[in-house]
Amino acid sequence: MADRQRADARRNYERILAVAEQEVAAHGGGASLEQIARIAGVGSATVRRHFPTRHALLEAVSAQRIEALCDRARELDGVGDSRDSLLTWLDDVIAYCVAARGLATALAYEGDPVHGNSCASAIEEAAKPLLHRAIQDGAVTAGVTVVELVTMIVGIVTVTEHHQDPAASAERLWALAVAGISPVR
């Protein structure tokens, strides 16, 4: 009987995750957990048993994209100009966040060190070598952190999500953040 329950629980988890991926793609990080439960054919308590918080659900939905971004950071580490490598990776983060609704929400730090954020932690660890190298080369201001860069990206993606062309708006704001607002003298 216990094996059957484990198999049922596993099937419920997979069904909930599949429905959540569709709902998050359609409605972003604010997708209704009750709607996800309804479409998956389970109770909302079952959804909460597998995913105790909305953030936990978004992290599970975003796991493959997070791994791809981590792989990309490792791929760019030590390659070419350190500033270009870092900015290429950050551009990829923005592109992924715009394309994968809910990913920016999954990366947002909630400031809870006890319960952490596995997506944000993975991204931070993967990006540290890129940022460290750029700082050592004098291409990025000392003291800048991955958390700050990701927080800026999350903000940009979040505020442009409903623009007519979210990708173009996010890219423009990111370019402005990178260049600064002062003209070159």
Coordinates of N, CA and C in Angstrom, one line a residue, residues 8-160:
D8 N 1.3 7.2 -6.4 CA 0.2 8.2 -6.6 C 0.8 9.6 -6.3
A9 N 1.5 9.7 -5.3 CA 2.1 11.0 -4.9 C 3.0 11.5 -6.0
R10 N 3.8 10.6 -6.6 CA 4.7 11.0 -7.7 C 3.9 11.4 -8.9
R11 N 2.9 10.7 -9.2 CA 2.0 11.1 -10.4 C 1.4 12.4 -10.1
N12 N 0.9 12.7 -8.9 CA 0.3 13.9 -8.6 C 1.3 15.1 -8.8
Y13 N 2.5 14.9 -8.2 CA 3.6 15.9 -8.4 C 3.8 16.2 -9.8
E14 N 4.0 15.2 -10.6 CA 4.3 15.4 -12.1 C 3.1 16.1 -12.8
R15 N 1.9 15.7 -12.4 CA 0.7 16.3 -13.1 C 0.6 17.8 -12.6
I16 N 0.8 18.1 -11.3 CA 0.8 19.4 -10.8 C 1.8 20.3 -11.5
L17 N 3.0 19.8 -11.6 CA 4.1 20.5 -12.2 C 3.9 20.8 -13.7
A18 N 3.3 19.8 -14.4 CA 3.0 20.0 -15.8 C 2.0 21.1 -16.0
V19 N 0.9 21.1 -15.2 CA -0.1 22.1 -15.2 C 0.4 23.5 -14.8
A20 N 1.3 23.5 -13.8 CA 1.9 24.7 -13.3 C 2.7 25.4 -14.4
E21 N 3.5 24.6 -15.1 CA 4.3 25.1 -16.2 C 3.4 25.8 -17.2
Q22 N 2.3 25.3 -17.6 CA 1.4 25.9 -18.5 C 0.7 27.1 -18.0
E23 N 0.3 27.1 -16.7 CA -0.4 28.2 -16.1 C 0.6 29.4 -15.9
V24 N 1.8 29.1 -15.5 CA 2.8 30.1 -15.3 C 3.2 30.8 -16.6
A25 N 3.3 29.9 -17.7 CA 3.6 30.5 -19.0 C 2.5 31.4 -19.4
A26 N 1.2 31.1 -19.1 CA 0.1 31.9 -19.5 C -0.1 33.1 -18.6
H27 N 0.1 33.0 -17.3 CA -0.3 34.0 -16.3 C 0.9 34.6 -15.5
G28 N 2.1 34.1 -15.7 CA 3.2 34.6 -15.0 C 3.3 34.0 -13.5
G29 N 4.1 34.7 -12.7 CA 4.3 34.2 -11.4 C 3.1 34.3 -10.5
G30 N 2.1 35.0 -10.9 CA 0.9 35.1 -10.1 C -0.2 34.1 -10.4
A31 N 0.2 33.1 -11.2 CA -0.7 32.0 -11.6 C -1.5 31.5 -10.3
S32 N -2.7 31.3 -10.5 CA -3.6 30.8 -9.4 C -3.3 29.4 -9.0
L33 N -2.9 29.2 -7.7 CA -2.6 27.8 -7.2 C -3.9 27.0 -7.2
E34 N -5.1 27.7 -7.0 CA -6.3 26.9 -7.0 C -6.7 26.5 -8.4
Q35 N -6.4 27.3 -9.4 CA -6.6 26.9 -10.8 C -5.7 25.8 -11.2
I36 N -4.5 25.8 -10.7 CA -3.5 24.7 -11.0 C -4.1 23.4 -10.4
A37 N -4.6 23.5 -9.2 CA -5.1 22.3 -8.5 C -6.3 21.8 -9.3
R38 N -7.2 22.7 -9.7 CA -8.4 22.3 -10.4 C -8.1 21.6 -11.7
I39 N -7.2 22.2 -12.5 CA -6.8 21.6 -13.8 C -6.1 20.3 -13.6
A40 N -5.3 20.2 -12.6 CA -4.5 19.0 -12.3 C -5.4 17.9 -11.8
G41 N -6.6 18.3 -11.3 CA -7.5 17.3 -10.8 C -7.2 16.8 -9.4
V42 N -6.6 17.7 -8.6 CA -6.2 17.5 -7.2 C -6.8 18.6 -6.3
G43 N -6.8 18.4 -5.1 CA -7.2 19.4 -4.1 C -6.1 20.4 -3.9
S44 N -6.4 21.6 -3.4 CA -5.4 22.6 -3.2 C -4.5 22.2 -2.1
A45 N -4.9 21.3 -1.2 CA -4.0 20.8 -0.1 C -3.0 19.9 -0.7
T46 N -3.3 19.2 -1.8 CA -2.3 18.3 -2.4 C -1.2 19.2 -3.1
V47 N -1.6 20.3 -3.7 CA -0.7 21.2 -4.3 C 0.2 21.8 -3.2
R48 N -0.3 22.2 -2.1 CA 0.5 22.8 -1.0 C 1.3 21.7 -0.3
R49 N 0.9 20.5 -0.3 CA 1.8 19.4 0.2 C 3.1 19.3 -0.6
H50 N 2.9 19.3 -1.9 CA 4.1 19.2 -2.8 C 4.9 20.5 -2.9
F51 N 4.2 21.6 -2.9 CA 4.8 22.9 -3.0 C 4.2 23.8 -1.9
P52 N 4.9 23.9 -0.8 CA 4.3 24.6 0.4 C 4.2 26.1 0.2
T53 N 4.9 26.7 -0.8 CA 4.8 28.1 -1.1 C 4.7 28.3 -2.6
R54 N 4.2 29.4 -3.0 CA 4.2 29.8 -4.4 C 5.6 29.8 -5.0
H55 N 6.5 30.3 -4.1 CA 7.9 30.3 -4.6 C 8.5 28.9 -4.8
A56 N 8.1 28.0 -4.0 CA 8.6 26.6 -4.2 C 8.1 26.1 -5.5
L57 N 6.9 26.4 -5.9 CA 6.3 25.9 -7.2 C 7.0 26.6 -8.3
L58 N 7.2 27.9 -8.2 CA 7.9 28.6 -9.3 C 9.4 28.1 -9.4
E59 N 10.0 27.8 -8.3 CA 11.4 27.2 -8.4 C 11.4 25.9 -9.2
A60 N 10.4 25.1 -8.9 CA 10.3 23.8 -9.6 C 10.0 24.0 -11.1
V61 N 9.1 24.9 -11.4 CA 8.8 25.2 -12.8 C 10.0 25.7 -13.5
S62 N 10.9 26.5 -12.8 CA 12.0 27.2 -13.5 C 13.3 26.4 -13.4
A63 N 13.3 25.2 -12.8 CA 14.5 24.5 -12.6 C 15.4 24.2 -13.8
Q64 N 14.8 23.8 -14.9 CA 15.6 23.5 -16.1 C 16.2 24.8 -16.7
R65 N 15.4 25.9 -16.7 CA 16.0 27.2 -17.2 C 17.1 27.7 -16.3
I66 N 17.0 27.5 -15.0 CA 18.0 27.9 -14.1 C 19.3 27.1 -14.4
E67 N 19.1 25.8 -14.6 CA 20.3 25.0 -14.9 C 21.0 25.4 -16.2
A68 N 20.2 25.7 -17.2 CA 20.7 26.2 -18.4 C 21.5 27.5 -18.2
L69 N 21.0 28.4 -17.4 CA 21.7 29.7 -17.1 C 23.0 29.4 -16.4
C70 N 23.0 28.5 -15.5 CA 24.2 28.1 -14.7 C 25.2 27.5 -15.7
D71 N 24.8 26.6 -16.5 CA 25.7 26.1 -17.5 C 26.3 27.1 -18.4
R72 N 25.5 28.1 -18.8 CA 25.9 29.2 -19.7 C 27.0 30.0 -18.9
A73 N 26.8 30.3 -17.6 CA 27.8 31.0 -16.9 C 29.1 30.3 -16.8
R74 N 29.1 29.0 -16.6 CA 30.3 28.2 -16.6 C 31.0 28.2 -17.9
E75 N 30.2 28.2 -19.0 CA 30.7 28.2 -20.4 C 31.4 29.5 -20.6
L76 N 30.9 30.6 -20.1 CA 31.5 31.9 -20.4 C 32.7 32.3 -19.4
D77 N 32.8 31.5 -18.3 CA 33.8 31.8 -17.4 C 35.2 31.6 -18.0
G78 N 36.0 32.7 -17.9 CA 37.4 32.7 -18.4 C 37.5 32.9 -19.9
V79 N 36.4 33.1 -20.6 CA 36.5 33.3 -22.0 C 36.4 34.8 -22.4
G80 N 37.4 35.2 -23.2 CA 37.4 36.6 -23.7 C 37.5 37.6 -22.7
D81 N 36.9 38.8 -23.0 CA 36.9 40.0 -22.2 C 35.9 39.7 -21.0
S82 N 36.4 40.0 -19.8 CA 35.6 39.6 -18.6 C 34.3 40.4 -18.5
R83 N 34.3 41.7 -18.9 CA 33.1 42.5 -18.9 C 32.1 42.0 -20.0
D84 N 32.6 41.7 -21.2 CA 31.8 41.1 -22.2 C 31.1 39.8 -21.8
S85 N 31.9 38.9 -21.1 CA 31.4 37.6 -20.7 C 30.3 37.8 -19.7
L86 N 30.5 38.7 -18.7 CA 29.5 39.0 -17.7 C 28.2 39.6 -18.3
L87 N 28.4 40.6 -19.2 CA 27.2 41.2 -19.8 C 26.5 40.3 -20.7
T88 N 27.2 39.4 -21.4 CA 26.6 38.4 -22.3 C 25.7 37.5 -21.4
W89 N 26.2 37.0 -20.3 CA 25.5 36.2 -19.4 C 24.3 36.9 -18.8
L90 N 24.4 38.2 -18.4 CA 23.3 38.9 -17.9 C 22.3 39.2 -18.9
D91 N 22.7 39.4 -20.2 CA 21.7 39.5 -21.3 C 20.9 38.2 -21.4
D92 N 21.6 37.1 -21.3 CA 20.9 35.8 -21.4 C 19.9 35.7 -20.2
V93 N 20.2 36.1 -19.0 CA 19.3 36.0 -17.9 C 18.1 36.9 -18.2
I94 N 18.3 38.1 -18.7 CA 17.1 38.9 -19.1 C 16.3 38.2 -20.1
A95 N 16.9 37.7 -21.2 CA 16.1 37.1 -22.3 C 15.3 35.9 -21.7
Y96 N 15.9 35.1 -20.9 CA 15.2 33.9 -20.3 C 14.1 34.4 -19.4
C97 N 14.3 35.4 -18.6 CA 13.3 35.9 -17.8 C 12.1 36.5 -18.5
V98 N 12.4 37.2 -19.6 CA 11.3 37.7 -20.5 C 10.5 36.6 -21.1
A99 N 11.3 35.6 -21.7 CA 10.6 34.5 -22.4 C 9.9 33.5 -21.5
A100 N 10.4 33.4 -20.3 CA 9.8 32.4 -19.4 C 9.1 33.1 -18.2
R101 N 7.9 33.5 -18.4 CA 7.1 34.2 -17.4 C 7.2 33.4 -16.1
G102 N 7.4 34.1 -15.0 CA 7.5 33.5 -13.7 C 9.0 33.3 -13.3
L103 N 9.9 33.3 -14.2 CA 11.3 33.1 -13.9 C 11.8 34.2 -13.0
A104 N 11.5 35.4 -13.4 CA 12.0 36.6 -12.6 C 11.5 36.5 -11.2
T105 N 10.2 36.1 -11.0 CA 9.7 35.9 -9.7 C 10.4 34.8 -8.9
A106 N 10.8 33.8 -9.6 CA 11.5 32.7 -9.0 C 12.9 33.1 -8.5
L107 N 13.5 34.1 -9.2 CA 14.8 34.6 -8.9 C 14.8 35.7 -7.8
A108 N 13.6 36.2 -7.6 CA 13.5 37.3 -6.6 C 13.9 36.8 -5.2
Y109 N 14.8 37.6 -4.6 CA 15.2 37.2 -3.2 C 14.1 37.7 -2.3
E110 N 13.7 36.8 -1.4 CA 12.7 37.2 -0.4 C 13.3 37.6 0.9
G111 N 14.6 37.5 1.1 CA 15.2 38.0 2.3 C 15.1 37.0 3.4
D112 N 14.7 35.7 3.2 CA 14.6 34.7 4.2 C 15.7 33.8 4.2
P113 N 16.8 34.0 4.9 CA 17.9 33.1 4.9 C 17.7 31.7 5.4
V114 N 16.6 31.5 6.2 CA 16.3 30.2 6.7 C 15.8 29.3 5.6
H115 N 14.8 29.8 4.8 CA 14.2 29.0 3.8 C 14.8 29.2 2.4
G116 N 15.7 30.2 2.3 CA 16.5 30.4 1.1 C 15.7 30.4 -0.2
N117 N 16.4 30.4 -1.3 CA 15.9 30.5 -2.6 C 16.8 29.7 -3.5
S118 N 16.5 28.4 -3.8 CA 17.4 27.6 -4.5 C 17.7 28.1 -5.9
C119 N 16.8 28.7 -6.6 CA 17.0 29.3 -7.9 C 18.0 30.4 -7.8
A120 N 17.8 31.3 -7.0 CA 18.6 32.5 -6.8 C 20.0 32.1 -6.3
S121 N 20.1 31.1 -5.4 CA 21.4 30.6 -4.9 C 22.2 30.0 -6.0
A122 N 21.5 29.2 -6.9 CA 22.2 28.5 -8.0 C 22.8 29.6 -8.9
I123 N 22.0 30.5 -9.3 CA 22.4 31.6 -10.2 C 23.5 32.4 -9.6
E124 N 23.4 32.7 -8.3 CA 24.5 33.5 -7.6 C 25.8 32.7 -7.6
E125 N 25.8 31.4 -7.3 CA 27.0 30.6 -7.3 C 27.6 30.5 -8.7
A126 N 26.8 30.4 -9.7 CA 27.3 30.2 -11.1 C 27.9 31.5 -11.6
A127 N 27.3 32.7 -11.2 CA 27.8 34.0 -11.7 C 28.9 34.6 -11.0
K128 N 29.2 34.1 -9.8 CA 30.3 34.7 -9.0 C 31.6 34.7 -9.7
P129 N 32.0 33.6 -10.3 CA 33.3 33.7 -11.0 C 33.4 34.8 -12.2
L130 N 32.2 34.9 -12.9 CA 32.2 35.9 -13.9 C 32.3 37.3 -13.4
L131 N 31.6 37.6 -12.3 CA 31.6 38.9 -11.7 C 33.0 39.2 -11.0
H132 N 33.5 38.2 -10.3 CA 34.8 38.3 -9.7 C 35.9 38.7 -10.7
R133 N 35.9 38.0 -11.8 CA 36.9 38.3 -12.8 C 36.7 39.7 -13.4
A134 N 35.5 40.1 -13.6 CA 35.2 41.4 -14.2 C 35.7 42.5 -13.2
I135 N 35.5 42.3 -11.9 CA 35.9 43.2 -10.8 C 37.4 43.3 -10.8
Q136 N 38.1 42.1 -10.8 CA 39.5 42.0 -10.8 C 40.1 42.8 -12.0
D137 N 39.5 42.7 -13.1 CA 40.0 43.4 -14.3 C 39.7 44.9 -14.3
G138 N 38.9 45.3 -13.3 CA 38.5 46.8 -13.3 C 37.4 47.1 -14.2
A139 N 36.7 46.1 -14.7 CA 35.6 46.3 -15.7 C 34.3 46.6 -15.0
V140 N 34.2 46.2 -13.7 CA 33.0 46.4 -12.9 C 33.5 47.0 -11.6
T141 N 32.7 47.9 -11.1 CA 33.0 48.5 -9.8 C 33.1 47.5 -8.7
A142 N 34.1 47.6 -7.9 CA 34.3 46.7 -6.7 C 33.1 46.9 -5.8
G143 N 32.7 45.8 -5.2 CA 31.6 45.8 -4.3 C 30.2 45.5 -4.9
V144 N 30.1 45.5 -6.2 CA 28.9 45.1 -6.9 C 28.7 43.6 -6.6
T145 N 27.5 43.2 -6.3 CA 27.2 41.7 -6.1 C 26.3 41.1 -7.1
V146 N 26.3 39.8 -7.2 CA 25.4 39.1 -8.1 C 24.0 39.4 -7.7
V147 N 23.8 39.4 -6.4 CA 22.4 39.6 -5.8 C 21.9 41.0 -6.3
E148 N 22.7 42.0 -6.3 CA 22.3 43.3 -6.8 C 22.0 43.3 -8.3
L149 N 22.8 42.6 -9.1 CA 22.6 42.6 -10.5 C 21.3 41.8 -10.8
V150 N 21.1 40.7 -10.2 CA 19.9 39.9 -10.4 C 18.7 40.6 -9.9
T151 N 18.8 41.3 -8.8 CA 17.7 42.1 -8.3 C 17.3 43.2 -9.3
M152 N 18.3 43.8 -9.9 CA 18.0 44.9 -10.9 C 17.3 44.2 -12.1
I153 N 17.8 43.1 -12.5 CA 17.2 42.4 -13.7 C 15.7 42.0 -13.4
V154 N 15.5 41.4 -12.2 CA 14.1 41.1 -11.8 C 13.2 42.3 -11.8
G155 N 13.7 43.4 -11.3 CA 12.9 44.6 -11.3 C 12.6 45.1 -12.8
I156 N 13.6 45.1 -13.6 CA 13.4 45.5 -15.0 C 12.4 44.5 -15.7
V157 N 12.6 43.2 -15.6 CA 11.7 42.3 -16.2 C 10.3 42.4 -15.7
T158 N 10.1 42.6 -14.4 CA 8.8 42.7 -13.7 C 8.1 43.9 -14.2
V159 N 8.7 45.0 -14.3 CA 8.0 46.3 -14.7 C 7.7 46.3 -16.2
T160 N 8.4 45.5 -17.0 CA 8.2 45.6 -18.4 C 7.3 44.4 -18.9

